[in-house]
Amino acid sequence: MEALLNVNKMTHYFGGLRAVHNYNLEIKPQQITGLIGPNGAGKTTIFNLITGVHTPTEGTIELQGENIVGLATNEIAAKGLGRTFQNLALWRHMNVLEHIKMAHYSQLTYGLIGSFFNTPACRKQEAEVEENSYRLLELFDIKQHADQLVTNLPYGAQRRVEMARAMATNPKILFLDEPTAGMTPDELVQMIKIIRQVHEDFKVAIFLIEHRMKFVMELCQYIQTLVFGELIAEGPPEDIQNNPKVIEAYLGKEDLT
Amino acid sequence: MEIARKFKNQFSNVPMFGWLLGFLAAVLVEFFLGYDYISLVLGLPKIPVLFGTLVILKNPIMIPSIIAYDIIVYIIPILIVTKFTVSMTNKIATALEKTPIWLSTIIHLALFYGIMHLWAGINDYRILVIKLTMVSIILTISINVINGYQGEFSCSHPGFMAVGAYVSSILTLLLFVNDKMFGTALLPSALGPWLFPFILIIGGFAAALSSLLVAIPSFRTRGDYLAIISLAFMFIVKSAIENMDFIGGARGMSSQPDYASLPVIFCWTILTIWIVHNFVTSIMGKALNAVRDDEAASESMTVKTKKTKIIAFMFGAFWAGIAGGLFAHVLRFINPGTFSIQRLAEILAMVYFGGLNSIVGSIVGAVSISVLGEALRPLELFKWIIIPLILIFVMIYRPYGLISFKEINVKKLFRSKNK
């Protein structure tokens, strides 16, 4: 199968600091890929580089064979890279339904004039978007919160709003930045269920950053380990679990003397 | 408290249509009996203009007569008519509910305009106050797009207004008026009122273009820094106009034709409310809120943040330009001093008093600050102590303004209230 996303020899410097070095990634359709590594390894930087927040110093990024280096974040997102954030990035004065509707922005074609005069085309598209949004809300089990402000929701529900919002952009690959950060064990189990469901229902590929090994090992089909901006190991979960380099990076070197 | 609640209960089933009818009755009473009988009997020199507030402050001895006048002319007719027609008005409201929403809106607005026209027709001063209040409504809504919906702190609004006012004044003077500044009129003056809307729109577009000077820096700066840039823009516009002698320089421009009549301004106000309401309730307009609340998240959710910011500024500035054009043709005199820091303070007071992110809030803010400003005029300097004090209290108890984050729901507003 041809890869959806191809990252080749990506390197990035923040001033004199080399944050990412020679990073390669290949995501196949419907594959769940995990990126692990200790704090400060550059995992979120890689996310930001691929989604266009930063432009890589060197290297290429191709989405379905098309180069996306240098495009604006919103253009890359519209091409099919949806993402969530490590620290929730929700719009605090907007309700849940508006969040999901907002993420359809790139799919609207009625234009400014349409929105000024509330033309039939505008009304029709907005109605379609609303219908689709309710469908997503139902799927993520947050329909009962539809007209509440996100800040009033429990943490787990906020996470689900963020996921639903990312899915509303109609992504081919979903980027999840620590989807279980700050969750209780119960919520964690629920999250695994939701991610599995999204994976099956939408047939998306998923690329996730995570700290909790249990979560990563259970979900991912392929795992990369990043230390100080460099990949030290990659492969299926079983290989990673027993890889001495990974154990060293996480637990430190065993001193035998 | 008990009485107030009972009183409220008594009138809770009156629909909007009923209230309008009540006001119509009050205005008719004033129109036919106000001067000849009621104010004469009460010993008032003339009909109190703004419900007597001006007279009260100038001449406190009149207070009992003023209160009596207000009760006889306004409160009693309104209460009697609304109470006795309640079953009829509810039936009408139910019937109107079945018609398309635009039709019932037009009927309500026409009735409202009729009442306002009658009320204002009694006195020229009232007409001027209403005109300026409506111009303020347009201004406040337009600044709410930038400062409320988009969440930037822009201080350049008097500048946009000045651009709109000057461009439209130049065009009307050039095309339709024989004056010493631009010589003879280029077009017959009979065409003037018909082409006036287009001239206003040109003024609006000029203001929108000028707003790019503030919009483009807003890509990189926010908050205090953008406030300083926008403040600079306002002063640049002001001193640029002061140094342009061919449009009067610091002396200003006068003798604009009297095109901004009450119905014209009313139509523009309604148009502003309608278009801005459509925009801010659409997903395109909600993008303004999204960019305000979290720019990075908006980018990742496919929202074009730069385009959104430019739209917010240009859209806000366009309506500010329209308001400026109307303002110039109401006062029929403008000079650069009009569009200075004091005007800015007034506009900001209106928008922050009324409520951010809400058109209703803007209307409330614009009406209350304009009317309060007029009513407290006899206090002269003390006016500028009282209004800021009120503002401070609003900021303490309602940090986002009186009515914030609420949109108009026309259907709910006009529905019948059968129990």
XYZ file of C-alpha atoms in Angstrom:
676
model
C 0.000 0.000 0.000
C 1.210 3.463 -0.759
C 2.008 5.680 2.188
C -0.297 8.589 3.062
C 2.389 10.698 4.637
C 6.086 10.622 3.939
C 8.563 12.589 6.003
C 12.096 12.391 4.740
C 15.263 13.475 6.569
C 13.526 16.309 8.398
C 15.841 18.487 10.485
C 14.939 21.588 12.422
C 16.968 24.147 14.346
C 15.628 26.632 16.869
C 18.392 29.197 16.571
C 21.498 27.138 17.364
C 19.599 24.316 19.012
C 19.042 21.217 16.956
C 15.551 20.142 17.985
C 14.978 17.430 15.389
C 17.604 15.582 13.386
C 17.137 13.359 10.328
C 13.636 12.334 11.197
C 11.854 9.900 8.892
C 8.241 8.841 9.019
C 5.929 6.852 6.835
C 2.261 6.560 7.650
C 0.207 4.022 5.761
C -3.561 4.308 5.401
C -5.411 3.267 8.558
C -2.224 2.647 10.479
C -1.947 3.747 14.107
C 1.533 5.048 14.741
C 2.875 6.071 18.123
C 5.686 8.469 18.929
C 7.233 8.049 22.364
C 10.181 9.574 24.086
C 11.209 11.311 27.291
C 10.229 14.907 28.043
C 11.912 17.411 25.788
C 12.754 14.850 23.125
C 11.075 16.964 20.436
C 7.836 15.065 19.964
C 5.557 18.085 19.905
C 8.069 19.883 17.677
C 7.670 17.089 15.142
C 3.906 17.550 15.291
C 4.282 21.269 14.782
C 6.668 20.772 11.882
C 4.371 18.394 10.046
C 1.238 20.471 10.654
C 2.972 23.625 9.449
C 3.263 25.627 12.673
C 7.028 25.699 12.068
C 8.741 25.188 8.732
C 11.504 22.563 8.876
C 15.050 23.772 8.203
C 15.758 20.761 5.996
C 13.888 17.778 4.666
C 10.664 17.073 2.838
C 7.133 16.304 3.934
C 4.770 14.781 1.425
C 1.080 14.167 1.878
C -0.099 11.660 -0.741
C 2.849 12.553 -2.912
C 2.276 16.308 -2.640
C 4.883 18.495 -0.978
C 3.374 20.440 1.948
C 6.472 22.177 3.315
C 5.888 25.920 3.521
C 2.110 25.830 3.337
C 0.121 27.646 6.023
C -1.239 25.543 8.861
C -4.820 26.047 7.766
C -4.042 24.865 4.238
C -2.312 21.737 5.543
C -5.235 21.116 7.872
C -7.669 21.478 5.001
C -5.682 18.915 3.009
C -6.407 16.328 5.665
C -4.279 16.657 8.774
C -6.494 17.038 11.799
C -4.964 17.455 15.233
C -5.609 17.831 18.933
C -3.432 19.709 21.384
C -1.426 18.687 24.418
C -3.010 21.351 26.584
C -6.598 21.620 25.423
C -6.991 24.399 22.894
C -10.705 25.056 22.950
C -12.535 28.309 22.288
C -13.765 29.343 25.698
C -16.628 31.598 24.657
C -18.120 29.139 22.194
C -20.462 26.248 22.894
C -19.838 22.647 21.922
C -21.972 22.677 18.801
C -20.253 25.847 17.551
C -16.887 24.142 17.997
C -17.827 21.305 15.715
C -19.470 23.630 13.183
C -16.420 25.881 13.139
C -14.163 23.018 12.095
C -16.148 22.736 8.841
C -14.778 26.137 7.812
C -12.741 24.918 4.832
C -15.749 23.031 3.470
C -17.896 26.156 3.168
C -18.195 27.719 -0.265
C -20.886 30.376 0.164
C -18.334 33.109 0.734
C -18.573 36.429 2.505
C -21.437 37.860 0.504
C -23.432 34.735 1.287
C -22.907 35.206 4.989
C -23.722 38.943 4.880
C -27.068 38.492 3.184
C -27.927 35.038 4.517
C -28.491 33.715 1.004
C -30.262 30.392 0.341
C -26.886 28.801 -0.469
C -25.570 29.938 2.892
C -28.615 28.630 4.770
C -28.440 25.296 2.978
C -24.753 24.758 3.714
C -25.101 25.828 7.323
C -27.972 23.392 7.753
C -25.877 20.576 6.295
C -22.978 21.451 8.554
C -25.274 21.489 11.552
C -26.644 18.071 10.691
C -23.176 16.636 10.273
C -22.093 18.256 13.543
C -24.923 16.619 15.462
C -23.914 13.289 13.980
C -20.372 13.771 15.258
C -21.625 14.905 18.662
C -23.648 11.746 18.948
C -20.727 9.583 17.946
C -18.518 11.118 20.606
C -21.278 10.995 23.185
C -21.394 14.736 23.846
C -24.733 15.548 22.269
C -26.255 16.316 25.657
C -23.711 19.132 26.079
C -24.344 20.650 22.630
C -25.367 24.123 23.801
C -23.041 24.405 26.784
C -19.860 26.423 26.915
C -16.860 24.103 26.768
C -15.391 25.566 29.934
C -18.314 24.142 31.903
C -17.665 20.558 30.800
C -15.726 17.899 32.714
C -12.195 17.304 31.508
C -12.900 14.043 29.732
C -15.769 15.593 27.803
C -13.545 18.503 26.775
C -11.066 16.002 25.353
C -13.846 14.388 23.394
C -14.976 17.774 22.065
C -11.459 18.335 20.821
C -11.417 14.947 19.096
C -14.825 15.507 17.540
C -13.680 18.915 16.340
C -10.587 17.431 14.737
C -12.725 14.802 13.015
C -15.029 17.493 11.647
C -12.218 18.804 9.465
C -12.493 15.503 7.605
C -8.893 14.400 8.135
C -7.028 11.587 6.448
C -4.558 11.443 9.305
C -5.461 12.365 12.861
C -2.650 13.734 15.026
C -3.232 13.261 18.738
C -0.900 15.103 21.078
C -1.011 13.240 24.399
C -4.699 12.385 24.263
C -4.748 10.984 27.804
C -2.798 13.711 29.602
C -4.308 14.300 33.030
C -6.925 11.580 32.735
C -8.052 9.149 35.414
C -7.653 5.400 34.695
C -11.374 5.164 33.937
C -11.221 7.966 31.431
C -8.140 6.368 29.927
C -10.015 3.163 29.173
C -12.814 5.222 27.669
C -10.328 7.122 25.523
C -8.869 3.904 24.122
C -12.384 2.877 23.199
C -13.071 6.195 21.484
C -9.845 6.153 19.506
C -10.539 2.588 18.371
C -14.048 3.616 17.360
C -12.810 6.642 15.414
C -10.259 4.455 13.719
C -12.883 1.976 12.620
C -15.694 4.375 11.736
C -13.712 6.967 9.831
C -10.943 4.724 8.491
C -8.345 7.339 9.353
C -4.688 6.848 10.038
C -3.682 8.019 13.505
C -0.376 9.420 14.673
C -0.143 9.933 18.406
C 2.263 11.164 21.039
C 1.884 9.477 24.377
C 3.649 8.889 27.659
C 1.638 6.017 29.021
C 3.174 2.795 27.767
C 0.063 0.741 28.408
C -1.913 2.998 26.129
C 0.679 3.042 23.362
C 1.349 -0.679 23.433
C -2.334 -1.473 23.316
C -3.260 0.842 20.460
C -0.325 1.272 18.137
C 0.736 -0.971 15.298
C 4.018 0.843 14.866
C 6.062 2.804 17.353
C 8.911 5.272 17.037
C 11.140 6.281 19.931
C 12.642 9.733 19.929
C 15.477 10.912 22.170
C 17.030 14.366 21.863
C 15.486 14.853 18.443
C 16.781 11.613 16.997
C 15.032 8.323 16.374
C 16.717 5.563 18.332
C 14.325 2.754 17.595
C 11.232 1.983 15.597
C 9.124 -1.034 14.904
C 6.130 -2.990 16.117
C 5.259 -2.714 19.838
C 6.871 -6.030 20.869
C 10.239 -4.999 19.460
C 10.137 -1.623 21.157
C 9.157 -3.108 24.482
C 12.293 -5.231 24.604
C 14.683 -2.879 22.842
C 17.629 -2.192 25.206
C 18.099 1.336 23.812
C 14.527 2.271 24.659
C 14.804 0.840 28.142
C 18.014 2.791 28.603
C 16.419 6.043 27.464
C 13.510 5.616 29.843
C 15.080 3.926 32.857
C 18.760 4.790 32.552
C 21.740 2.443 32.087
C 22.012 -0.590 34.289
C 25.198 -0.410 36.276
C 26.660 -3.898 36.626
C 29.912 -3.154 38.354
C -40.660 44.156 45.934
C -43.958 42.315 46.230
C -45.739 45.084 44.343
C -43.135 45.128 41.602
C -43.496 41.389 41.095
C -47.260 41.576 40.947
C -46.965 44.420 38.506
C -44.580 42.425 36.337
C -46.898 39.427 36.390
C -49.782 41.599 35.256
C -47.922 42.566 32.105
C -45.916 39.438 31.372
C -48.413 38.277 28.775
C -48.147 41.389 26.613
C -46.415 40.639 23.292
C -44.081 43.069 21.553
C -46.923 44.137 19.296
C -48.955 45.144 22.356
C -46.158 47.268 23.739
C -45.744 49.005 20.402
C -49.478 49.739 20.385
C -49.191 51.166 23.900
C -46.361 53.437 22.882
C -48.356 54.524 19.855
C -51.198 55.534 22.171
C -48.816 57.495 24.395
C -47.303 59.278 21.440
C -50.745 60.109 20.072
C -51.778 61.521 23.442
C -48.696 63.700 23.462
C -49.184 64.688 19.839
C -52.777 65.848 20.244
C -52.998 66.918 23.878
C -49.402 67.402 24.977
C -48.897 71.085 24.426
C -52.372 72.539 24.366
C -53.705 70.890 27.491
C -51.387 68.759 29.574
C -48.241 70.849 29.766
C -50.263 74.055 29.996
C -52.308 72.784 32.924
C -49.181 71.523 34.689
C -47.506 74.894 34.240
C -44.699 73.674 31.999
C -43.361 76.196 29.472
C -43.352 73.617 26.665
C -43.456 69.887 26.060
C -40.574 68.278 27.977
C -38.186 67.078 25.288
C -36.422 64.070 26.760
C -39.037 63.069 29.341
C -38.188 66.228 31.241
C -34.709 65.276 32.330
C -33.261 68.519 31.030
C -35.840 70.623 32.849
C -35.376 68.718 36.098
C -31.681 69.472 36.185
C -32.103 73.111 35.196
C -35.098 73.948 37.299
C -35.743 71.520 40.167
C -38.987 73.265 41.163
C -40.578 71.712 38.097
C -39.965 68.151 39.279
C -43.548 67.391 40.409
C -45.032 68.741 37.161
C -42.558 66.763 35.092
C -43.345 63.556 36.948
C -47.054 64.234 36.542
C -46.550 64.886 32.838
C -44.612 61.674 32.325
C -47.245 59.682 34.196
C -50.183 61.214 32.368
C -48.680 61.185 28.895
C -46.576 58.040 28.886
C -47.167 55.630 31.726
C -50.977 55.723 31.984
C -51.729 55.389 28.231
C -49.150 52.652 27.810
C -50.400 50.612 30.731
C -54.076 51.065 29.884
C -53.710 50.277 26.208
C -51.433 47.280 26.657
C -53.683 45.848 29.369
C -56.951 46.286 27.513
C -55.767 45.157 24.115
C -53.834 42.169 25.408
C -56.192 39.526 24.034
C -56.363 41.283 20.669
C -52.603 41.867 20.365
C -51.903 38.275 21.302
C -54.199 37.159 18.514
C -52.388 39.463 16.097
C -49.033 38.195 17.299
C -50.168 34.592 16.807
C -51.328 35.456 13.291
C -48.000 37.167 12.575
C -46.130 34.126 13.812
C -47.650 32.161 10.957
C -46.403 34.642 8.345
C -42.775 34.533 7.153
C -40.384 36.000 9.666
C -39.328 38.867 7.381
C -42.921 40.030 6.979
C -43.621 40.173 10.684
C -40.278 41.909 11.222
C -41.151 44.534 8.635
C -44.575 45.101 10.194
C -43.068 45.565 13.650
C -40.337 47.830 12.333
C -42.818 49.944 10.372
C -44.937 50.387 13.472
C -41.853 51.222 15.498
C -40.723 53.747 12.924
C -44.164 55.358 12.861
C -44.107 55.801 16.619
C -40.606 57.202 16.558
C -41.468 59.564 13.731
C -44.481 60.930 15.583
C -42.558 61.271 18.818
C -39.621 62.997 17.175
C -41.795 65.208 14.989
C -42.882 67.254 17.976
C -39.515 68.900 18.343
C -36.385 69.440 16.211
C -34.142 68.693 19.143
C -35.685 65.237 19.481
C -35.016 64.557 15.796
C -31.372 65.479 16.228
C -30.985 63.321 19.330
C -32.588 60.335 17.607
C -30.460 60.770 14.491
C -27.241 60.969 16.475
C -28.311 58.028 18.616
C -28.870 55.895 15.534
C -25.499 56.913 14.117
C -24.035 55.856 17.467
C -25.801 52.508 17.177
C -24.149 51.865 13.802
C -20.789 52.930 15.206
C -21.078 50.802 18.312
C -22.080 47.714 16.360
C -19.184 48.257 13.984
C -16.625 48.628 16.757
C -18.113 45.573 18.445
C -17.131 43.537 15.390
C -13.485 44.424 16.002
C -13.260 44.847 19.773
C -15.921 42.337 20.752
C -16.217 39.590 18.191
C -12.617 39.741 17.001
C -11.303 40.670 20.446
C -8.631 43.122 19.362
C -8.369 46.367 21.267
C -8.642 48.788 18.389
C -8.683 52.527 19.061
C -8.798 53.612 15.446
C -12.546 53.926 15.078
C -12.741 57.744 14.947
C -10.165 57.503 12.160
C -12.328 55.139 10.099
C -15.295 57.368 10.795
C -13.353 60.421 9.659
C -12.347 58.723 6.406
C -15.975 57.809 5.704
C -17.243 61.253 6.675
C -14.705 63.132 4.574
C -14.964 60.931 1.493
C -18.763 61.105 1.421
C -18.783 64.845 2.174
C -16.318 65.537 -0.611
C -18.442 63.527 -3.029
C -21.739 65.187 -2.148
C -20.205 68.670 -2.162
C -18.445 68.004 -5.455
C -21.424 66.452 -7.197
C -24.525 68.149 -5.887
C -23.726 71.479 -4.261
C -22.548 74.839 -5.524
C -20.018 75.923 -2.934
C -16.763 77.811 -2.750
C -14.614 74.759 -2.063
C -15.327 72.692 -5.190
C -17.169 75.158 -7.445
C -20.389 74.366 -9.225
C -22.207 71.070 -8.889
C -21.389 68.413 -11.480
C -24.762 66.697 -11.343
C -28.289 68.039 -10.898
C -29.030 68.223 -7.190
C -32.309 66.347 -7.682
C -30.250 63.175 -8.126
C -28.557 63.693 -4.771
C -30.863 61.804 -2.422
C -30.943 58.839 -4.823
C -27.202 58.606 -5.204
C -26.582 59.278 -1.515
C -26.554 55.549 -0.568
C -23.844 54.874 -3.149
C -21.806 57.793 -1.879
C -22.079 56.423 1.648
C -20.974 53.005 0.405
C -17.967 54.552 -1.338
C -17.117 56.275 1.945
C -17.469 52.925 3.693
C -15.141 51.232 1.232
C -12.586 54.006 1.660
C -12.682 53.461 5.412
C -12.375 49.702 4.881
C -9.280 50.198 2.719
C -7.707 52.501 5.272
C -8.304 49.882 7.952
C -5.722 47.645 6.283
C -3.116 49.881 7.897
C -4.236 48.549 11.253
C -5.282 45.074 10.138
C -1.906 44.040 8.759
C 0.052 44.840 11.945
C -2.590 42.847 13.842
C -1.172 39.624 12.364
C 1.802 39.918 14.659
C 0.671 42.003 17.604
C -2.259 41.883 19.948
C -3.555 43.667 23.012
C -1.752 46.778 24.200
C 0.619 46.976 21.259
C -2.137 46.891 18.684
C -4.007 49.501 20.757
C -1.010 51.822 20.397
C -0.739 51.199 16.658
C -4.429 51.854 16.158
C -4.282 54.965 18.303
C -1.437 56.166 16.100
C -3.600 55.521 13.054
C -6.327 57.727 14.500
C -3.898 60.605 15.046
C -2.354 60.127 11.608
C -5.774 60.484 9.981
C -6.580 63.519 12.079
C -3.365 65.392 11.368
C -3.369 64.359 7.713
C -6.782 65.969 7.303
C -5.654 69.038 9.250
C -2.866 69.516 6.746
C -4.962 69.109 3.620
C -6.025 72.629 2.772
C -8.118 71.728 -0.252
C -10.662 70.057 2.024
C -10.651 72.809 4.581
C -7.792 71.724 6.816
C -8.423 72.292 10.490
C -11.384 74.563 9.707
C -13.351 71.612 8.406
C -16.079 71.314 5.798
C -19.584 72.639 5.983
C -22.851 72.997 4.055
C -23.276 69.314 3.274
C -26.740 68.785 1.801
C -29.407 67.562 4.185
C -29.706 64.015 2.831
C -29.575 62.158 6.124
C -33.210 62.386 7.071
C -34.778 60.300 9.808
C -36.095 57.503 7.544
C -32.767 57.295 5.705
C -30.799 56.880 8.902
C -33.371 54.433 10.239
C -33.035 52.269 7.131
C -29.249 52.285 7.382
C -29.410 51.346 11.046
C -31.704 48.410 10.323
C -29.526 47.364 7.394
C -26.434 47.439 9.615
C -28.114 45.372 12.290
C -29.387 42.866 9.742
C -26.105 42.361 7.879
C -23.911 42.301 10.950
C -26.315 39.880 12.617
C -26.247 37.575 9.586
C -22.492 37.710 9.510
C -21.748 37.078 13.159
C -24.195 34.194 13.411
C -22.766 32.435 10.351
C -19.787 30.094 10.630
C -17.712 32.637 8.685
C -18.465 35.197 11.385
C -17.992 32.771 14.258
C -14.463 32.374 12.929
C -13.824 35.805 14.457
C -14.634 34.388 17.886
C -12.498 31.326 17.237
C -9.493 33.432 16.288
C -10.025 35.599 19.349
C -10.240 32.667 21.756
C -7.369 30.574 20.365
C -5.534 31.456 17.212
C -3.401 28.299 16.999
C -6.412 26.056 17.404
C -8.288 27.985 14.713
C -5.421 27.545 12.264
C -5.387 23.812 12.894
C -9.131 23.675 12.369
C -8.690 25.034 8.816
C -9.740 28.594 9.705
C -7.871 31.183 7.642
C -6.848 33.387 10.545
C -5.173 36.165 8.573
C -8.097 36.473 6.219
C -10.451 36.443 9.192
C -8.607 39.299 10.872
C -8.606 41.369 7.696
C -12.315 40.712 7.236
C -13.054 41.778 10.809
C -11.191 45.040 10.426
C -12.498 45.875 6.981
C -16.053 44.953 7.871
C -15.987 46.988 11.081
C -14.341 49.924 9.355
C -16.850 49.815 6.495
C -19.769 50.400 8.858
C -17.786 53.011 10.754
C -17.325 54.795 7.426
C -21.056 54.614 6.746
C -21.739 56.005 10.217
C -19.220 58.763 9.571
C -20.923 59.693 6.297
C -24.320 59.830 7.956
C -22.868 61.823 10.846
C -21.410 64.403 8.459
C -24.767 64.821 6.744
C -26.678 65.087 10.027
C -24.534 67.839 11.537
C -23.710 69.280 8.099
C -20.379 70.343 9.432
C -17.254 68.320 10.154
C -13.760 69.191 11.213
C -10.803 67.001 12.184
C -11.322 67.851 15.856
C -14.630 65.987 15.801
C -12.819 62.701 15.223
C -10.421 62.829 18.081
C -9.755 61.176 21.392
C -13.017 62.395 22.908
C -15.043 60.659 20.210
C -12.955 57.531 20.831
C -13.758 57.660 24.548
C -17.436 57.963 23.718
C -17.423 55.007 21.305
C -15.440 52.806 23.664
C -17.739 53.745 26.540
C -20.761 52.731 24.467
C -19.377 49.361 23.422
C -17.969 48.357 26.804
C -21.038 49.622 28.655
C -23.471 47.846 26.367
C -21.697 44.540 26.131
C -19.093 42.836 24.027
C -19.933 40.235 21.426
C -23.585 41.226 21.247
C -25.610 43.386 18.885
C -28.372 43.914 21.439
C -25.697 45.012 23.872
C -24.344 47.507 21.364
C -27.793 48.969 20.804
C -28.390 49.246 24.546
C -24.977 50.801 25.087
C -25.290 53.306 22.253
C -28.798 54.383 23.250
C -28.082 54.663 26.957
C -24.815 56.571 26.651
C -26.164 58.937 23.952
C -29.405 59.642 25.773
C -27.629 59.909 29.116
C -25.154 62.303 27.551
C -27.975 64.496 26.296
C -30.041 64.244 29.471
C -27.120 65.222 31.688
C -26.115 68.099 29.441
C -27.227 70.796 31.918
C -24.707 69.438 34.415
C -21.942 70.438 31.994
C -18.631 69.292 33.405
C -20.182 66.995 36.001
C -21.541 64.904 33.169
C -18.014 63.619 32.655
C -17.879 62.531 36.274
C -21.214 60.733 36.314
C -20.855 58.767 33.061
C -17.407 57.358 33.913
C -18.661 56.451 37.385
C -21.491 54.458 35.834
C -18.960 52.792 33.565
C -16.778 51.832 36.509
C -19.725 50.189 38.251
C -20.635 48.283 35.113
C -17.052 47.064 34.796
C -17.053 45.891 38.421
C -20.341 44.020 38.312
C -20.479 42.984 34.664
C -16.970 42.868 33.252
C -18.134 42.161 29.697
C -20.829 44.864 29.701
C -24.550 44.874 30.418
C -25.688 42.387 27.782
C -22.780 40.390 26.425
C -22.527 37.227 24.345
C -26.202 37.336 23.366
C -27.642 37.479 19.880
C -31.017 38.780 18.775
C -33.676 36.124 18.371
C -36.324 37.820 16.257
C -38.769 34.951 16.515
C -38.647 34.989 20.294
C -38.921 38.757 20.403
C -42.154 38.959 18.434
C -43.898 35.800 19.596
C -47.303 35.903 21.233
C -47.552 35.353 24.951
C -50.739 33.428 25.431
C -50.986 31.775 28.777
